[in-house]
Coordinates of C-alpha atoms and ligand atoms in Angstrom, one line a residue:
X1 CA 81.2 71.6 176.5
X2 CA 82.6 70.9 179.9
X3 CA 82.7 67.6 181.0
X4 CA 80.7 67.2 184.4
X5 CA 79.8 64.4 187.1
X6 CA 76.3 64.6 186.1
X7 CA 77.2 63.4 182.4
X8 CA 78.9 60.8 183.8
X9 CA 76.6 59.6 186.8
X10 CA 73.5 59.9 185.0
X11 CA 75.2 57.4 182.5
X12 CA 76.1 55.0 185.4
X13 CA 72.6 54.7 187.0
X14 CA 71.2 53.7 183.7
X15 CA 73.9 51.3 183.0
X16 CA 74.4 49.4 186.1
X17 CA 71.9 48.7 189.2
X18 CA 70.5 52.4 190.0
X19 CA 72.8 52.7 192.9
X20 CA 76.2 55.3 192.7
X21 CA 79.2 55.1 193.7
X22 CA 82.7 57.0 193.8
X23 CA 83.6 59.1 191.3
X24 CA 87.3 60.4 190.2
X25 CA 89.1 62.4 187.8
X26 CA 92.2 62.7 185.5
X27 CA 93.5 65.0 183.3
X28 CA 95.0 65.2 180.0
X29 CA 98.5 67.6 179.6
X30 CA 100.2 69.9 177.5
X31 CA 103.5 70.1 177.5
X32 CA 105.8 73.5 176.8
X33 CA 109.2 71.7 175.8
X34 CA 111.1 68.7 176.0
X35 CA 109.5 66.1 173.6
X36 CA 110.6 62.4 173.3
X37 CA 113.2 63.5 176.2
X38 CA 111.6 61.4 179.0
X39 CA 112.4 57.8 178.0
X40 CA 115.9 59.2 177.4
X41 CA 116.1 60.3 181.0
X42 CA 116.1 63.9 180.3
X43 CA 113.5 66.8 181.4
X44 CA 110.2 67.4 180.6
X45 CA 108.1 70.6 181.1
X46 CA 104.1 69.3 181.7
X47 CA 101.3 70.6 182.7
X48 CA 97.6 69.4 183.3
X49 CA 94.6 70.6 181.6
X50 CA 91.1 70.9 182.5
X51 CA 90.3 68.5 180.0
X52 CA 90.2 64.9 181.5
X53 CA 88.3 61.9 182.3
X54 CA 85.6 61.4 185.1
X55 CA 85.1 58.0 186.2
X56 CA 82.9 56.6 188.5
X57 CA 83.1 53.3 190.3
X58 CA 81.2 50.8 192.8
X59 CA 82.5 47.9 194.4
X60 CA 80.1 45.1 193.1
X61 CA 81.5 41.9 195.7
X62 CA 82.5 39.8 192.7
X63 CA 85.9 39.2 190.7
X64 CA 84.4 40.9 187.7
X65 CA 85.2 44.2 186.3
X66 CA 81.8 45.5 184.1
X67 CA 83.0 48.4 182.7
X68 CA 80.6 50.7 180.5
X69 CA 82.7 53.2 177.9
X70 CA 80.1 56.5 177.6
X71 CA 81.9 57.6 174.9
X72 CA 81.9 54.5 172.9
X73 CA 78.7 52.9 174.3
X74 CA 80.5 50.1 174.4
X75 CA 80.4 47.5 177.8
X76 CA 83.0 45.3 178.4
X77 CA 83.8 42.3 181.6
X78 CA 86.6 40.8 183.1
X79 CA 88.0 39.2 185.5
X80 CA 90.4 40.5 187.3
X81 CA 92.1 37.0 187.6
X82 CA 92.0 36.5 184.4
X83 CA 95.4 36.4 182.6
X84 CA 94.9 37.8 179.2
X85 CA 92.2 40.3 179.3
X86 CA 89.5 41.9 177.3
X87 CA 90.1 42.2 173.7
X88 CA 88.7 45.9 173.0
X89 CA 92.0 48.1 173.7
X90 CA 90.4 50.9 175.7
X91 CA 89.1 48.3 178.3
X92 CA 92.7 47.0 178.3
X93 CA 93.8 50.1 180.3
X94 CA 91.4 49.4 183.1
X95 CA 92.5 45.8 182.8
X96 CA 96.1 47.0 182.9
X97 CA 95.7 49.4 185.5
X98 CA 93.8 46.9 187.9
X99 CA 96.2 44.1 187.4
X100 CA 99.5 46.5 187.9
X101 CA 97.7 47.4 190.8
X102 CA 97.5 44.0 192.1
X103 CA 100.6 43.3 191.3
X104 CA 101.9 46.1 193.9
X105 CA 99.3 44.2 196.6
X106 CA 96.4 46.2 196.4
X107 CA 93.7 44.3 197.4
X108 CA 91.4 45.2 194.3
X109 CA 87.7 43.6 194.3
X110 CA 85.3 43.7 191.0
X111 CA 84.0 46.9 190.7
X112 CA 81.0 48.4 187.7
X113 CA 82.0 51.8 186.3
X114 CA 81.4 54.0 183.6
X115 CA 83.5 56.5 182.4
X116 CA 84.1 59.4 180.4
X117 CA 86.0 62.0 178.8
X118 CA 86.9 65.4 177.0
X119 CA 90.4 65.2 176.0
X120 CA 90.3 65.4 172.2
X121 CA 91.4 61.7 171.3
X122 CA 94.2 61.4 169.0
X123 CA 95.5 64.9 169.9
X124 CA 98.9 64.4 171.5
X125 CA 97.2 65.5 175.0
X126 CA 97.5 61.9 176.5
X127 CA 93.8 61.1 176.8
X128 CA 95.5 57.7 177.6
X129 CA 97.0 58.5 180.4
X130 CA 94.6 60.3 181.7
X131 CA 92.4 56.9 181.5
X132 CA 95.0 54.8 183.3
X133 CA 95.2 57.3 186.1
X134 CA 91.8 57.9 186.9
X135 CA 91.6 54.5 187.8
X136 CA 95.1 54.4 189.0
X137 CA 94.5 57.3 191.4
X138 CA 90.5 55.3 192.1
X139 CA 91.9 52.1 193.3
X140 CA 94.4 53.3 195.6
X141 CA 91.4 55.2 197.2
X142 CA 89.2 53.0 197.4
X143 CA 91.3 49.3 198.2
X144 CA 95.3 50.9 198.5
X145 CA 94.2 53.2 201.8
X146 CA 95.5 55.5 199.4
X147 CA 99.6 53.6 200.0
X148 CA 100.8 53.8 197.0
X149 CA 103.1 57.3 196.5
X150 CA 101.9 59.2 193.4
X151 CA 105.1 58.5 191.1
X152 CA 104.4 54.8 192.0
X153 CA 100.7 55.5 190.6
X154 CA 102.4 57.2 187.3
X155 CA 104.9 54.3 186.8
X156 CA 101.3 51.5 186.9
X157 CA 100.2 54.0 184.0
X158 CA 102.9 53.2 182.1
X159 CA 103.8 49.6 182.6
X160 CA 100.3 49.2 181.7
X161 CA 101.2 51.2 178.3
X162 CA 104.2 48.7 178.0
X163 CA 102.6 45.5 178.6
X164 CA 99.1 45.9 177.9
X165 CA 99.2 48.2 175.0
X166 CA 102.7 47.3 173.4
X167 CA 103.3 51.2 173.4
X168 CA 107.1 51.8 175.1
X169 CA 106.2 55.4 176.6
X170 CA 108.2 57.6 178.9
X171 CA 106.3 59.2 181.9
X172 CA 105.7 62.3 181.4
X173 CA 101.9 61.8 180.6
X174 CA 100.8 59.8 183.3
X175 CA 103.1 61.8 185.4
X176 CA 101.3 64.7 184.4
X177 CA 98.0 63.9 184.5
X178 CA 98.3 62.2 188.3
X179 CA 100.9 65.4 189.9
X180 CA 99.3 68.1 188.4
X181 CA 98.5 71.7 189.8
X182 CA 95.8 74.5 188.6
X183 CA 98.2 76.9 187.4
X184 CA 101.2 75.5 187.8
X185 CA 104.0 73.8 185.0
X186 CA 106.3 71.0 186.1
X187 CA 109.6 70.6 185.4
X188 CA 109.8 66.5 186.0
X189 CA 114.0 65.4 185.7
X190 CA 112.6 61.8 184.4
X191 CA 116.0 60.4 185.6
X192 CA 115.9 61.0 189.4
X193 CA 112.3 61.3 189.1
X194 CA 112.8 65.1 190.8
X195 CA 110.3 67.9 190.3
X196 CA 109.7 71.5 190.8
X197 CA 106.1 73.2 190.4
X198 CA 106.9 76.3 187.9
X199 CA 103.9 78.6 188.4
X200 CA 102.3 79.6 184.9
X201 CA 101.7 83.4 185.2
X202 CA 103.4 84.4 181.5
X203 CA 102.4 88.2 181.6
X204 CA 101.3 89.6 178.1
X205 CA 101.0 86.2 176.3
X206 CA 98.9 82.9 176.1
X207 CA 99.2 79.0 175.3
X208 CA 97.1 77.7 172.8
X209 CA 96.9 74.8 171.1
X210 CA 95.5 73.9 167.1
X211 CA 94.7 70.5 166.8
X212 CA 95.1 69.4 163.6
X213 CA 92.8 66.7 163.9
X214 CA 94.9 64.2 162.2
X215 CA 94.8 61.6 164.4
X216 CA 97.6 60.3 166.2
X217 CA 98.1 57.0 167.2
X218 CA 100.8 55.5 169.6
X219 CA 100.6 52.1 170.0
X220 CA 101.6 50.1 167.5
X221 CA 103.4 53.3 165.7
X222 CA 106.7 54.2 164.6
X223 CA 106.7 55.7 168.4
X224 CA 108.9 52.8 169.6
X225 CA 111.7 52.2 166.9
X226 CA 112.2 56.2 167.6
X227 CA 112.9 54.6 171.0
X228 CA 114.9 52.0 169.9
X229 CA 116.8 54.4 167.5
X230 CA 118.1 56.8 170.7
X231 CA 119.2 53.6 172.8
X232 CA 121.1 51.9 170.0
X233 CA 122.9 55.4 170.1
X234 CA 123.3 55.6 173.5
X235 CA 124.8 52.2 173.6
X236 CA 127.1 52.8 171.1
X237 CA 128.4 56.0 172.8
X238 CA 128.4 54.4 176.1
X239 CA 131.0 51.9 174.8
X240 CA 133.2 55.1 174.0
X241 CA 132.3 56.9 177.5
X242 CA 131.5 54.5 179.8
X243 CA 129.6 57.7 182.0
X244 CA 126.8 57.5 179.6
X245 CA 123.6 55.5 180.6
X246 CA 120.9 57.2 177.9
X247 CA 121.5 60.6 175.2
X248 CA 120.5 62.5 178.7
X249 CA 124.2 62.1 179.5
X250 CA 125.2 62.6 175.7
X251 CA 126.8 65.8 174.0
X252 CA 126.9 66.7 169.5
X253 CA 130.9 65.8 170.2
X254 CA 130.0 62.2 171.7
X255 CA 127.3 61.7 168.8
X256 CA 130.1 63.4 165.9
X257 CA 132.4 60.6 167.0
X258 CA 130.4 57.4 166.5
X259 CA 128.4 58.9 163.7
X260 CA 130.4 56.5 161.6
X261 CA 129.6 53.7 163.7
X262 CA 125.3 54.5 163.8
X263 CA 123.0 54.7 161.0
X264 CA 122.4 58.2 159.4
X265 CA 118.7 58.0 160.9
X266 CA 119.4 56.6 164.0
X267 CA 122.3 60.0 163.8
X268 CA 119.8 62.3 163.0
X269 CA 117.7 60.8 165.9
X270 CA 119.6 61.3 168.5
X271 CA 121.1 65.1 167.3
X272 CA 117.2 65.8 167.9
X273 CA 117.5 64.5 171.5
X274 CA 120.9 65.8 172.7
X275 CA 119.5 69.6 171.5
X276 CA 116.1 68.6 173.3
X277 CA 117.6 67.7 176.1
X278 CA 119.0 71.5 176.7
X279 CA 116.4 73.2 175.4
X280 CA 114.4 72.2 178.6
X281 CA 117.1 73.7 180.4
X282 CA 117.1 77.0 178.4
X283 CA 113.4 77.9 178.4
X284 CA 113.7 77.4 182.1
X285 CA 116.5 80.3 182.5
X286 CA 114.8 81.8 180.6
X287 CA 111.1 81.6 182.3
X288 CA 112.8 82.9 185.1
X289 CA 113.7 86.3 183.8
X290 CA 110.8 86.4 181.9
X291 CA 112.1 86.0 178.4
X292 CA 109.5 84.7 176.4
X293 CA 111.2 85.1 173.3
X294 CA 113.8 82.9 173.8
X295 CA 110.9 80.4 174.9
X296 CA 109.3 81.1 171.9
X297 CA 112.5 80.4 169.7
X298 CA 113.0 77.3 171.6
X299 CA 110.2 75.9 170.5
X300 CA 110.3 76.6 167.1
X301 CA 113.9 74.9 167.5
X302 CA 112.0 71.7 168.8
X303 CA 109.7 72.3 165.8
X304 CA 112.4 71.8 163.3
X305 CA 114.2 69.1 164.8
X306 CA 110.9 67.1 165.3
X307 CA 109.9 67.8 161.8
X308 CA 113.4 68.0 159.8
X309 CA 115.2 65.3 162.5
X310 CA 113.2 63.2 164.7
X311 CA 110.7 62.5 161.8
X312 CA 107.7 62.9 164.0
X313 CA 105.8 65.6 162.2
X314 CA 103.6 65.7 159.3
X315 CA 102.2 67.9 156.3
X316 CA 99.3 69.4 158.3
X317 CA 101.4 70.0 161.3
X318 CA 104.5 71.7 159.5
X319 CA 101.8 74.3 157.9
X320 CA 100.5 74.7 161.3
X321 CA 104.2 75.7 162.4
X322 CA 104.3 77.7 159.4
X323 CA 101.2 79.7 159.8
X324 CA 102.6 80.6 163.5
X325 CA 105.8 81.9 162.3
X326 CA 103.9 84.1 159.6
X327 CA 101.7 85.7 162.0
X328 CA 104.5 86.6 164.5
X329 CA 103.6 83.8 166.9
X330 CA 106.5 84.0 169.4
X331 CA 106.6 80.6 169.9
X332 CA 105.1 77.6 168.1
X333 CA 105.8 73.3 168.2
X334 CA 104.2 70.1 167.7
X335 CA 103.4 69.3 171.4
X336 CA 103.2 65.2 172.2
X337 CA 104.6 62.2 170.5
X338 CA 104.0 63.5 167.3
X339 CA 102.2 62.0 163.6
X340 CA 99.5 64.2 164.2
X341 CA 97.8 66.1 166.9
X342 CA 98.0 69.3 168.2
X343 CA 100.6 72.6 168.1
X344 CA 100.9 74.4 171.1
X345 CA 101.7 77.9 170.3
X346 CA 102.9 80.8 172.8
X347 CA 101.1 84.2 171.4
X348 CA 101.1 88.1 172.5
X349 CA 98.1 88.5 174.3
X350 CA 97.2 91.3 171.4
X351 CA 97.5 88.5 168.6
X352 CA 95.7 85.8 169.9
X353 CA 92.2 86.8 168.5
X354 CA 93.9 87.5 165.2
X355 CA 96.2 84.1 165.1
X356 CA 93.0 82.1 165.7
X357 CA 91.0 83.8 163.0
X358 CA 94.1 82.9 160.2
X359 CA 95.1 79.5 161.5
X360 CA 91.6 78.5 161.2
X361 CA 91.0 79.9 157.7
X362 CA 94.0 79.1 156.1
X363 CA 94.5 75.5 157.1
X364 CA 91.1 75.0 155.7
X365 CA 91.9 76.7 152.2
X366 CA 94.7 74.4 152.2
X367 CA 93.3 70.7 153.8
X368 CA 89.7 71.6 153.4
X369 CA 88.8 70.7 157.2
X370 CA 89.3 73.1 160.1
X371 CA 91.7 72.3 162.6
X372 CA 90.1 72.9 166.4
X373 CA 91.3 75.6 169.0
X374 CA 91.8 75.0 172.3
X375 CA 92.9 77.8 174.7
X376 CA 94.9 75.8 177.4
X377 CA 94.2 76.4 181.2
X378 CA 96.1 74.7 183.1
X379 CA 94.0 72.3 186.0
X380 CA 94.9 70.2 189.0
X381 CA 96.1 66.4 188.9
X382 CA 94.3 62.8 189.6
X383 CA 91.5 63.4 192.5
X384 CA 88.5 62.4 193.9
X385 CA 85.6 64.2 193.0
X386 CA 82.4 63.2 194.9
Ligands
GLA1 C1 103.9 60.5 174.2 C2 104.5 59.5 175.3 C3 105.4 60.3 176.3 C4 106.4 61.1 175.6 C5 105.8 61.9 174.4 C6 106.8 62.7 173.6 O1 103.0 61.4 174.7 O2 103.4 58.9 176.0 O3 106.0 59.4 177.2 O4 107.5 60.4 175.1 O5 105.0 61.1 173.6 O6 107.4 63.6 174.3

């Protein structure tokens, strides 16, 4: 069911003093290609969903941040002078969020809020980010006379996933979730921090996503030495071609000469990102002239190289990819950071009904739990909803 202000509101009155206040919203993403590509400076290819968080806020003339989780029922306080923060991790975003805010000089006051949301958790769809930038996106509103640009508002997402969270993320998710556009794909160049709006209108086919319901988790997670792994490479490459600042910059002939001087994973690593990297590229040609089946072959390309290279997949998720490529799915990935979550699949219009039917059945033969369909509609960014 659709997440609305009433669930959100009603919960707010009961929790706090009766009174309302502002209320925002955030969505999760998909994204079509380029995974693991943004903290290597290369493209990325987001979107935002419907799906998202609604959060709503009231100064209360204190320090104190009383924050009320409606999905958890669980309340948490702090202070927003307070150094260290709450203990309970999905408080720690607000905390984050409020004190990267600060840090930027945004006057922020102590405010009561309760908040909610309908991004699966755990599905690759950044239900994180869409937490940071509600209250990202809410702050600047309400104490930033909305200053702050929105790729500044992205970046306090992430620092917050950095230092508050211990999870090294790129920017494509908060990114995402705070420039999106109903019906429109980005195309984010997470070097210059250049973007184009890439209208989503694929004629004959749809995007839908199979969440495998193995829960994936980011912080704390192999997620980070993955990182580590590509800028070891890139260092070592750089010290053969100065040019080269990240594997964005990096070909298969820079990476063949120093594979004696890198670790075969680290190797196999980086191969994934250098062929990620121009993928992005490729399904963009290729969106222009409307060739979805190079799209779709792209993706199962990412597939592979997430699965077989990268290291990022996972039983459930390779059957998934399997089931896609057996049904004449034209083009099907693990979408996100990977060790569980969703696919995101690209399917004739005339075999969606069908696809849904078998991916459902047969990944419960097999696992004996059925994975969760999502058709994707594509939704507008971080705004203000009452
Ligand atoms: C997670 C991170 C992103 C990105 C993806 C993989 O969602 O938060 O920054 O690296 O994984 O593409």
């Amino acid at each position: 069911m659709k997440l609305t202000i009433d669930d959100v509101r009603s919960r707010f009155i009961k929790h706090f003093d009766g009174s309302t206040g502002s209320v925002y919203a955030s969505p999760g993403r998909i994204n079509l290609i380029g995974e693991h590509t943004d903290y290597n400076n290369g493209f990325v290819f987001p979107g935002a969903v419907e799906q998202g968080m609604i959060a709503e806020i009231k100064p209360n003339g204190t320090r104190i941040v009383d924050a009320y989780s409606i999905d958890l029922k669980d309340r948490a306080q702090f202070s927003l002078d307070d150094e260290k923060g709450p203990s309970a991790s999905w408080a720690r975003y607000i905390f984050g969020v409020c004190r990267e805010m600060m840090a930027l000089g945004v006057p922020v006051q102590g405010f009561n809020t309760a908040f909610s949301g309908d991004v699966p958790l755990g599905a690759g769809m950044s239900s994180s980010a869409a937490l940071e930038s509600v209250y990202a996106f809410a702050l600047n509103d309400l104490w930033g006379e909305n200053k702050i640009e929105k790729m500044e508002l992205a970046r306090v997402g992430q620092r917050t996933e950095h230092k508050y969270l211990g999870c090294n993320c790129g920017i494509m998710d908060q990114f995402a979730s705070i420039h999106g556009k109903k019906g429109s794909l980005m195309r984010l160049d997470c070097r210059s921090g250049e973007f184009e709006y890439f209208p989503w209108n694929p004629k004959g086919y749809q995007l839908v996503l199979v969440n495998s319901c193995v829960k994936h988790e980011l912080v704390g997670s192999p997620y980070n030495d993955r990182r580590l792994s590509c800028e070891r490479v890139a260092e070592v490459i750089k010290r053969h071609h100065p040019e080269v600042d990240s594997l964005r910059d990096a070909t298969y002939e820079m990476l063949e000469e120093v594979k004696n001087e890198v670790t075969s994973e680290d190797y196999s690593r980086a191969k994934y990102v250098i062929g990620e990297v121009v993928r992005v590229l490729t399904v963009c040609e290729a969106l222009e002239k409307g060739d979805y089946d190079t799209v779709g072959e792209m993706m199962y390309q990412t597939h592979y190289g997430l699965s077989k290279e990268y290291e990022v997949s996972c039983e459930e998720l390779d059957y998934l990819n399997d089931i896609a490529r057996e049904e004449g799915v034209t083009g099907s990935r693990i979408m996100g950071g990977g060790f569980g979550g969703c696919t995101i699949n690209l399917i004739p219009d005339e075999l969606v009904a069908h696809f849904k039917e078998v991916v459902v059945k047969k990944f419960e033969e097999k696992f004996g739990k059925k994975p969760i369909v999502i058709d994707v509609v594509i939704g507008d960014g971080a705004r203000k909803l009452c």
